[in-house]
Every structure is written in structure tokens, then in C-alpha cells.
């Protein structure tokens, strides 16, 4: 009779048996731990019942937690509710139990939001010049004046150009004795040059100098924008729409009313702005005006010869009839000064209400047809140089010495 040897079990079977043994050992250990815990709890219970508190309830402490208002909630949820209540109390939002309506809550949230920042104006699309033009513009852009060529400058003008404030504000702080030059209190009309130490209320000021070719921007202003740097009512200003510069500041050449659109010029040269705005230079401003009604030929002649307004006589240099449809009629008028609402008041003198007013030209600058509302166009260096020659200023914006 043949004898057969027992075969060794396969590896999978050996692993399965080992896992079963390990599970059995783990269960036995868990039972032992639970039994020890039960016996420990029983001893504690006996001690409580055997003491002087036999008549009191033996309910464990966990039952008190379940009777609390936050029973069933996690600690994180309870903390979040508490933080929300504190935040609502700080913001002044009343809870629903105090008869607060949804409209009051929405109003509180709406009032807490800040005024959204205005969108930056887009640049007018333009074609690139030739290689010769690009090279010439680069040379003009990199040209600088030395400190000896800059010369002296009035203190209030230098401070205003450095972006500290307007000339009028600088004159006020100089008269108040708050400005010193090289350690001495400055007087109104004092002059400074590169290298001088200027301080306001003891704090040193880094002055900026017009040592390069100025920058000029043509901007198509929209109705509903203010020509001001700050507005207490939080309305959008034209300076909110322009890109910021850090080497100097934008100076608006002239102003346009809140409801007037059209060409608005900005520059970094105070002398160029003064040459274009001052009445003594008589720079022409042309407007397109739409009125409800029509002027008679006699009234048009009177507007050219001069009419009397509340703040003195006023007149148009030219006036042209551009026709119209229905009750609306268009005129093109030319002024040589920039008084407040002058065009509107001259038409109101004949009981004609202006329904639309747009500036289409300022001096040598014409409003480009491709310059849409809310867009700007920055003149190239060669174009700025031509503007300086037209204004009878030096390349860097100084008054030419005769």
C-alpha cells in the first residue's frame, strides 16, 4: 500500500489563516478592555452610592450636556453661531427677534459698501509709425536737462509740479510759514533750484523738475464725469479714468461741465496749460451745440457783437448754423475764453435750452473722429514737440527767454 505525503498549503491559504488568527486575537483583547472598563465603572458607581449622596440621582454628567440648547451640535458649530451673533451686534444689525425686516438688513449691507472704482479709459487704437519716426521719438523721450539748464523755479510752482497740491494750496501753506528752504522759513515768491532742501512741517520733500519733454493726452469726456480730483458725493472724476503717473501729475487744460462732453486735454506741463487757458492768449474753443428751437439772424449777430450776462459782457468769435431736424437745431460756436457755463447761458439769454453740448476743438487740437467716448490718445514725442513750438515754449516746457 502506497503512502502519500501531505502537501504544503498554498501561499494564499497560509495568508488567509494568518489573518483569521490575527482577527481572533484582536477580538479577545477588545473584550478584555471592555470588561475592565465595565468593572472600573461599577466600582465608581458603588463609591457614589455608598457615600452621603445616596438619595441623589445617579445620572451621569453626560445627561446635563444633552439638556443644553446646543445638544447634538458639535463644538465648531456652536462657536460659529456665537461669532456670527457678535459680528451682527458689532455691525448694528438687529436679530430677527427684534422685529427687524429684511429691507433694513439689505440697507445696512448696501450702505457699508464703498463706491466702486471707475474703469480706466481705454487707449485709442492707432497704427505704428515707420522705423525713422520710432527712432526719433525714442531720442526725444530719453533726452534730459542738466541741473544747470533747469535754473530757478518759484517755490509754489515746484511744489505743485511735484504733486503736493495745487498752486493755491501751496501758496496758503507758504504764507502760513509751514515751508522752509535750506533751513529758513520761505516767503511767498521764493525760488528754488535743484539741490535745495525743502521741508513742509519739518518733513523733507523730494521735488520733481521739468527736465524732460512733457506729456499730452487727448481725452473724450463723457457726460456725467466731473473735472475735479475729489468729489464729496463720490461721483466719478476724469482723473479716476486716466492712468496714473508717478514722475509728475496730470494737469487739466480747461474744464467741462458735468453735462458737457467732448475734447478734454491733459498735460504734465504747467506752462503749456497756462498758455492755453489764460484769457490773454485768446486760444479758441469750438463747441457743437444742440438747442430746442432756433435763433434768428438778428440774434446770431447780437451773439457775435456781444450780449450782457450776469457776470459781464460775453460774445462768440463765430457762430455757424448747422441745421437740424424737428425742434432740435445744431450750431457751431467759437469762444476765446472759458467762463463757467458761458455757452449755455448765452443761449438761455434768448430762452433757448441747450440739450447737448460738446467741445470739438481746443486751439490746434481737434477731436479725432476715431476717438470714442471714454477713450484717450497720448500724443507722440514728435507731436508734443510741435505743440511746444505752437505755444512758443521750449522743448521742455519753459518760457523762452527774449
Coordinates of C-alpha atoms in Angstrom, one line a residue:
X1 CA 0.0 0.0 0.0
X2 CA 1.4 3.4 -1.1
X3 CA 1.8 6.2 1.4
X4 CA 1.2 9.8 0.3
X5 CA 2.9 12.8 1.9
X6 CA 0.8 15.7 2.9
X7 CA 1.1 18.8 0.6
X8 CA 2.1 22.1 1.9
X9 CA -0.8 24.6 1.8
X10 CA -0.6 27.3 -0.9
X11 CA 0.6 30.8 0.0
X12 CA -2.9 32.3 -0.3
X13 CA -4.3 29.8 2.1
X14 CA -1.5 30.5 4.6
X15 CA -2.1 34.2 4.4
X16 CA -5.9 33.8 5.0
X17 CA -5.3 31.6 8.0
X18 CA -2.8 34.1 9.5
X19 CA -5.4 36.9 9.0
X20 CA -8.1 34.9 10.8
X21 CA -5.8 34.2 13.7
X22 CA -4.9 38.0 14.0
X23 CA -8.6 38.9 14.0
X24 CA -9.4 36.4 16.7
X25 CA -6.6 37.8 18.9
X26 CA -7.8 41.4 18.4
X27 CA -11.4 40.5 19.4
X28 CA -10.2 38.8 22.6
X29 CA -8.1 41.9 23.5
X30 CA -11.1 44.2 22.9
X31 CA -13.4 42.1 25.1
X32 CA -10.8 42.2 27.9
X33 CA -10.6 46.0 27.7
X34 CA -14.3 46.5 27.7
X35 CA -14.7 44.1 30.7
X36 CA -12.0 46.1 32.5
X37 CA -13.8 49.4 31.7
X38 CA -17.2 48.0 32.9
X39 CA -15.6 46.8 36.2
X40 CA -14.0 50.2 36.7
X41 CA -17.3 52.0 36.1
X42 CA -19.0 49.6 38.5
X43 CA -16.5 50.5 41.2
X44 CA -17.1 54.2 40.7
X45 CA -20.8 53.7 40.9
X46 CA -20.5 51.8 44.1
X47 CA -18.5 54.5 45.6
X48 CA -21.1 57.1 44.7
X49 CA -24.0 55.1 46.0
X50 CA -22.2 54.2 49.2
X51 CA -21.4 57.9 50.2
X52 CA -23.6 60.6 51.7
X53 CA -25.2 61.4 48.3
X54 CA -27.3 58.1 48.3
X55 CA -30.5 60.0 47.9
X56 CA -29.5 61.9 44.9
X57 CA -29.9 60.8 41.3
X58 CA -27.0 58.7 39.9
X59 CA -27.5 60.1 36.4
X60 CA -24.0 60.6 34.7
X61 CA -22.8 64.1 33.8
X62 CA -23.4 63.5 30.1
X63 CA -27.2 63.9 30.6
X64 CA -26.7 67.5 31.6
X65 CA -25.0 68.2 28.2
X66 CA -27.9 66.7 26.3
X67 CA -30.3 69.1 28.1
X68 CA -28.3 72.2 27.0
X69 CA -29.6 74.2 24.0
X70 CA -26.7 73.2 21.9
X71 CA -27.2 69.5 22.5
X72 CA -26.5 67.4 19.4
X73 CA -24.3 70.2 17.9
X74 CA -20.5 70.0 17.5
X75 CA -18.3 72.5 19.3
X76 CA -17.3 74.1 15.9
X77 CA -20.9 74.8 15.0
X78 CA -21.6 76.4 18.4
X79 CA -18.5 78.6 18.0
X80 CA -19.6 79.7 14.5
X81 CA -23.0 80.7 15.8
X82 CA -21.5 82.7 18.6
X83 CA -19.1 84.5 16.2
X84 CA -22.0 85.4 13.8
X85 CA -24.1 86.8 16.6
X86 CA -21.1 89.0 17.8
X87 CA -20.5 90.2 14.3
X88 CA -24.1 91.1 13.7
X89 CA -24.1 93.0 17.0
X90 CA -20.9 95.0 16.1
X91 CA -22.3 95.9 12.6
X92 CA -25.6 97.1 14.2
X93 CA -27.8 94.5 12.5
X94 CA -30.7 93.6 14.7
X95 CA -31.6 89.9 15.1
X96 CA -34.9 88.6 13.8
X97 CA -36.4 88.5 17.3
X98 CA -36.3 92.4 17.5
X99 CA -38.8 92.8 14.6
X100 CA -36.1 93.7 12.1
X101 CA -37.2 93.5 8.5
X102 CA -35.3 92.1 5.5
X103 CA -35.3 95.6 3.9
X104 CA -33.4 97.1 6.9
X105 CA -30.8 94.4 6.7
X106 CA -30.3 94.9 3.0
X107 CA -30.0 98.7 3.5
X108 CA -27.3 98.3 6.2
X109 CA -25.3 96.0 4.0
X110 CA -25.7 98.3 1.0
X111 CA -24.6 101.3 2.9
X112 CA -21.5 99.6 4.2
X113 CA -20.1 99.0 0.7
X114 CA -17.7 101.5 -0.8
X115 CA -18.2 103.3 -4.1
X116 CA -16.8 101.0 -6.8
X117 CA -13.7 102.3 -8.5
X118 CA -14.1 103.8 -12.0
X119 CA -12.9 101.8 -15.0
X120 CA -9.8 103.1 -16.7
X121 CA -10.2 104.8 -20.0
X122 CA -9.1 102.7 -23.0
X123 CA -6.4 103.8 -25.4
X124 CA -7.5 104.7 -28.9
X125 CA -6.2 102.1 -31.4
X126 CA -3.5 103.6 -33.7
X127 CA -1.0 102.5 -36.3
X128 CA 2.7 102.3 -35.6
X129 CA 4.9 104.7 -37.3
X130 CA 8.0 104.0 -39.5
X131 CA 11.3 103.0 -38.1
X132 CA 12.6 106.5 -38.6
X133 CA 9.7 108.0 -36.6
X134 CA 10.1 105.4 -33.8
X135 CA 13.9 106.2 -33.6
X136 CA 13.3 110.0 -33.4
X137 CA 10.6 109.5 -30.7
X138 CA 13.0 107.4 -28.6
X139 CA 15.7 110.1 -28.8
X140 CA 13.3 112.7 -27.7
X141 CA 12.0 110.5 -24.9
X142 CA 15.5 109.9 -23.5
X143 CA 16.7 113.5 -23.6
X144 CA 17.1 115.2 -20.2
X145 CA 18.2 118.6 -19.0
X146 CA 21.0 119.0 -16.5
X147 CA 20.6 120.8 -13.2
X148 CA 22.3 123.9 -14.6
X149 CA 19.9 124.1 -17.5
X150 CA 16.8 123.8 -15.3
X151 CA 17.5 127.0 -13.4
X152 CA 15.5 128.5 -10.6
X153 CA 11.7 128.0 -10.2
X154 CA 9.1 129.6 -8.0
X155 CA 8.6 127.5 -4.8
X156 CA 4.8 127.2 -5.1
X157 CA 5.1 126.1 -8.7
X158 CA 7.8 123.5 -7.9
X159 CA 5.7 122.1 -5.1
X160 CA 2.6 121.9 -7.2
X161 CA 4.5 120.2 -10.0
X162 CA 5.8 117.6 -7.5
X163 CA 2.2 116.6 -6.8
X164 CA 2.0 118.0 -3.3
X165 CA -1.1 120.1 -4.1
X166 CA -2.5 122.9 -6.2
X167 CA -0.6 126.2 -6.6
X168 CA -3.3 127.9 -4.5
X169 CA -2.9 125.4 -1.7
X170 CA 0.9 125.7 -1.8
X171 CA 0.6 129.5 -1.6
X172 CA -1.5 129.1 1.5
X173 CA 0.9 126.9 3.4
X174 CA 3.9 129.1 2.4
X175 CA 2.1 132.2 3.7
X176 CA 1.3 130.2 6.9
X177 CA 5.1 129.7 7.4
X178 CA 5.0 125.9 7.1
X179 CA 7.6 125.7 4.3
X180 CA 11.3 126.1 4.8
X181 CA 14.1 126.2 2.2
X182 CA 17.6 125.3 3.3
X183 CA 16.6 125.7 7.0
X184 CA 14.9 129.1 6.6
X185 CA 11.2 129.8 6.5
X186 CA 10.3 130.6 2.9
X187 CA 8.3 133.7 1.8
X188 CA 5.7 133.7 -1.0
X189 CA 7.6 134.1 -4.3
X190 CA 10.8 132.5 -3.1
X191 CA 12.7 130.5 -5.8
X192 CA 14.3 127.1 -5.5
X193 CA 16.7 125.1 -7.7
X194 CA 17.9 121.5 -7.9
X195 CA 19.9 120.7 -4.7
X196 CA 17.9 122.9 -2.3
X197 CA 16.4 121.3 0.7
X198 CA 12.7 121.9 1.0
X199 CA 10.7 120.9 4.1
X200 CA 7.0 121.1 4.9
X201 CA 6.2 121.0 8.7
X202 CA 9.7 119.7 9.2
X203 CA 9.3 116.8 6.7
X204 CA 11.7 116.8 3.7
X205 CA 10.0 116.9 0.3
X206 CA 11.6 115.4 -2.8
X207 CA 11.0 117.9 -5.6
X208 CA 10.4 116.9 -9.2
X209 CA 11.6 119.0 -12.0
X210 CA 10.5 119.5 -15.6
X211 CA 13.7 118.1 -17.1
X212 CA 12.1 116.2 -20.0
X213 CA 9.6 116.5 -22.8
X214 CA 6.1 117.0 -21.4
X215 CA 3.3 114.5 -22.0
X216 CA -0.1 115.5 -23.5
X217 CA -3.3 113.5 -23.6
X218 CA -6.5 114.0 -25.6
X219 CA -9.5 112.5 -23.8
X220 CA -13.1 112.2 -25.0
X221 CA -15.0 113.1 -21.9
X222 CA -18.4 111.5 -21.3
X223 CA -21.4 113.2 -19.7
X224 CA -21.7 112.6 -16.0
X225 CA -17.9 112.9 -15.2
X226 CA -16.5 115.7 -13.1
X227 CA -13.3 117.6 -14.0
X228 CA -12.1 117.5 -10.4
X229 CA -9.7 115.5 -8.3
X230 CA -12.0 115.0 -5.4
X231 CA -15.8 114.9 -5.1
X232 CA -17.6 114.8 -1.7
X233 CA -20.5 113.0 -3.3
X234 CA -18.3 110.2 -4.6
X235 CA -19.0 110.7 -8.2
X236 CA -16.7 109.6 -11.0
X237 CA -14.0 112.1 -12.0
X238 CA -11.9 112.3 -15.1
X239 CA -8.8 111.7 -13.0
X240 CA -10.2 108.4 -11.9
X241 CA -10.4 107.4 -15.6
X242 CA -6.8 108.3 -16.5
X243 CA -3.8 106.1 -16.0
X244 CA -1.6 107.2 -13.1
X245 CA 1.8 108.6 -13.4
X246 CA 4.4 108.8 -10.7
X247 CA 7.1 111.1 -12.1
X248 CA 4.7 114.1 -12.2
X249 CA 0.9 114.7 -12.3
X250 CA -1.8 115.4 -14.9
X251 CA -3.0 119.0 -15.2
X252 CA -6.4 119.5 -16.9
X253 CA -6.3 122.2 -19.6
X254 CA -9.7 123.9 -19.1
X255 CA -12.8 122.4 -17.7
X256 CA -16.0 120.9 -18.9
X257 CA -19.3 120.9 -17.1
X258 CA -20.9 117.8 -15.6
X259 CA -23.3 117.5 -18.5
X260 CA -20.8 118.5 -21.2
X261 CA -18.9 116.0 -23.3
X262 CA -16.1 116.2 -25.9
X263 CA -12.4 117.1 -26.1
X264 CA -10.5 117.5 -22.8
X265 CA -6.8 117.9 -22.7
X266 CA -4.3 116.9 -20.0
X267 CA -0.6 117.6 -19.8
X268 CA 2.3 117.4 -17.3
X269 CA 3.5 121.0 -18.2
X270 CA 2.0 123.8 -16.1
X271 CA 3.3 126.4 -18.6
X272 CA 1.5 124.8 -21.5
X273 CA -1.7 124.6 -19.5
X274 CA -1.4 128.2 -18.5
X275 CA -0.7 129.3 -22.2
X276 CA -3.9 127.6 -23.4
X277 CA -6.2 128.6 -20.5
X278 CA -5.3 132.2 -19.8
X279 CA -7.7 134.7 -21.4
X280 CA -4.7 136.9 -22.5
X281 CA -3.6 134.3 -25.1
X282 CA -7.2 134.0 -26.5
X283 CA -7.0 130.4 -27.5
X284 CA -10.1 129.3 -29.4
X285 CA -12.5 126.7 -28.1
X286 CA -15.1 125.4 -30.5
X287 CA -18.4 123.7 -29.5
X288 CA -21.2 121.8 -31.2
X289 CA -24.5 122.9 -29.6
X290 CA -27.9 121.4 -30.0
X291 CA -30.8 123.6 -28.8
X292 CA -34.5 123.2 -28.6
X293 CA -35.6 125.9 -31.0
X294 CA -33.8 128.2 -33.5
X295 CA -32.0 131.6 -33.4
X296 CA -33.0 134.4 -35.7
X297 CA -30.3 136.1 -37.9
X298 CA -30.5 139.2 -35.7
X299 CA -29.9 137.1 -32.6
X300 CA -26.9 135.5 -34.1
X301 CA -25.4 138.9 -34.9
X302 CA -26.0 140.1 -31.4
X303 CA -24.2 137.0 -30.0
X304 CA -21.1 137.9 -32.1
X305 CA -21.3 141.6 -31.2
X306 CA -21.8 140.9 -27.5
X307 CA -24.6 140.4 -25.0
X308 CA -24.8 141.2 -21.3
X309 CA -24.7 138.3 -18.8
X310 CA -24.8 138.3 -15.0
X311 CA -21.0 138.4 -14.8
X312 CA -20.4 140.8 -17.6
X313 CA -20.5 141.0 -21.4
X314 CA -19.9 137.9 -23.5
X315 CA -19.7 137.1 -27.2
X316 CA -18.9 134.4 -29.7
X317 CA -16.0 134.9 -32.1
X318 CA -18.0 133.0 -34.7
X319 CA -21.3 131.2 -34.9
X320 CA -22.5 128.9 -37.7
X321 CA -25.9 127.4 -38.4
X322 CA -25.5 123.6 -38.9
X323 CA -29.2 122.8 -39.4
X324 CA -31.3 120.2 -37.7
X325 CA -34.5 118.1 -37.6
X326 CA -37.7 119.0 -36.0
X327 CA -37.4 121.2 -33.0
X328 CA -33.7 120.4 -32.4
X329 CA -31.2 122.7 -34.1
X330 CA -27.4 122.5 -34.3
X331 CA -24.9 125.4 -34.1
X332 CA -21.1 125.6 -34.0
X333 CA -19.8 128.4 -31.8
X334 CA -16.2 129.6 -31.1
X335 CA -15.1 131.2 -27.8
X336 CA -11.8 132.7 -26.8
X337 CA -12.4 132.4 -23.0
X338 CA -13.6 129.7 -20.6
X339 CA -16.1 131.1 -18.2
X340 CA -18.4 129.0 -16.2
X341 CA -21.4 127.6 -18.4
X342 CA -20.9 130.5 -20.8
X343 CA -22.3 128.8 -23.9
X344 CA -25.4 127.6 -22.1
X345 CA -26.1 131.0 -20.5
X346 CA -25.7 132.8 -23.8
X347 CA -28.4 130.6 -25.4
X348 CA -30.6 130.8 -22.3
X349 CA -30.4 134.6 -22.8
X350 CA -32.8 134.1 -25.7
X351 CA -34.9 131.4 -23.8
X352 CA -33.3 128.6 -25.8
X353 CA -32.5 125.5 -23.7
X354 CA -29.3 123.6 -24.7
X355 CA -30.0 119.9 -24.8
X356 CA -26.5 118.8 -25.8
X357 CA -23.1 120.5 -25.7
X358 CA -19.8 119.0 -27.0
X359 CA -16.4 120.6 -27.4
X360 CA -14.8 119.6 -30.7
X361 CA -11.7 121.8 -30.8
X362 CA -9.3 123.5 -28.4
X363 CA -6.6 125.6 -30.0
X364 CA -4.7 123.4 -32.5
X365 CA -6.3 120.2 -31.2
X366 CA -9.3 118.8 -33.0
X367 CA -11.4 115.9 -31.6
X368 CA -10.5 112.9 -33.7
X369 CA -13.3 111.0 -35.3
X370 CA -11.8 107.7 -34.1
X371 CA -11.6 108.8 -30.5
X372 CA -14.7 107.3 -29.0
X373 CA -16.3 108.4 -25.7
X374 CA -14.3 107.3 -22.7
X375 CA -11.1 106.8 -24.8
X376 CA -7.8 108.7 -24.7
X377 CA -5.0 109.3 -27.1
X378 CA -1.5 110.2 -25.9
X379 CA 0.5 112.4 -28.3
X380 CA 3.8 111.1 -29.6
X381 CA 7.1 112.9 -28.8
X382 CA 7.2 114.5 -32.2
X383 CA 3.6 115.7 -31.9
X384 CA 4.4 117.1 -28.4
X385 CA 7.4 119.0 -29.8
X386 CA 5.1 120.6 -32.4
X387 CA 2.7 121.7 -29.7
X388 CA 5.6 123.3 -27.7
X389 CA 6.6 125.3 -30.8
X390 CA 3.0 126.3 -31.4
X391 CA 2.7 127.5 -27.7
X392 CA 6.1 129.4 -28.1
X393 CA 7.7 127.3 -25.3
X394 CA 11.0 125.5 -25.1
X395 CA 11.2 121.8 -25.7
X396 CA 11.0 121.0 -22.0
X397 CA 8.1 123.4 -21.4
X398 CA 9.8 126.6 -20.2
X399 CA 9.0 130.1 -21.3
X400 CA 11.5 131.2 -24.0
X401 CA 13.8 134.0 -22.8
X402 CA 13.8 137.0 -25.1

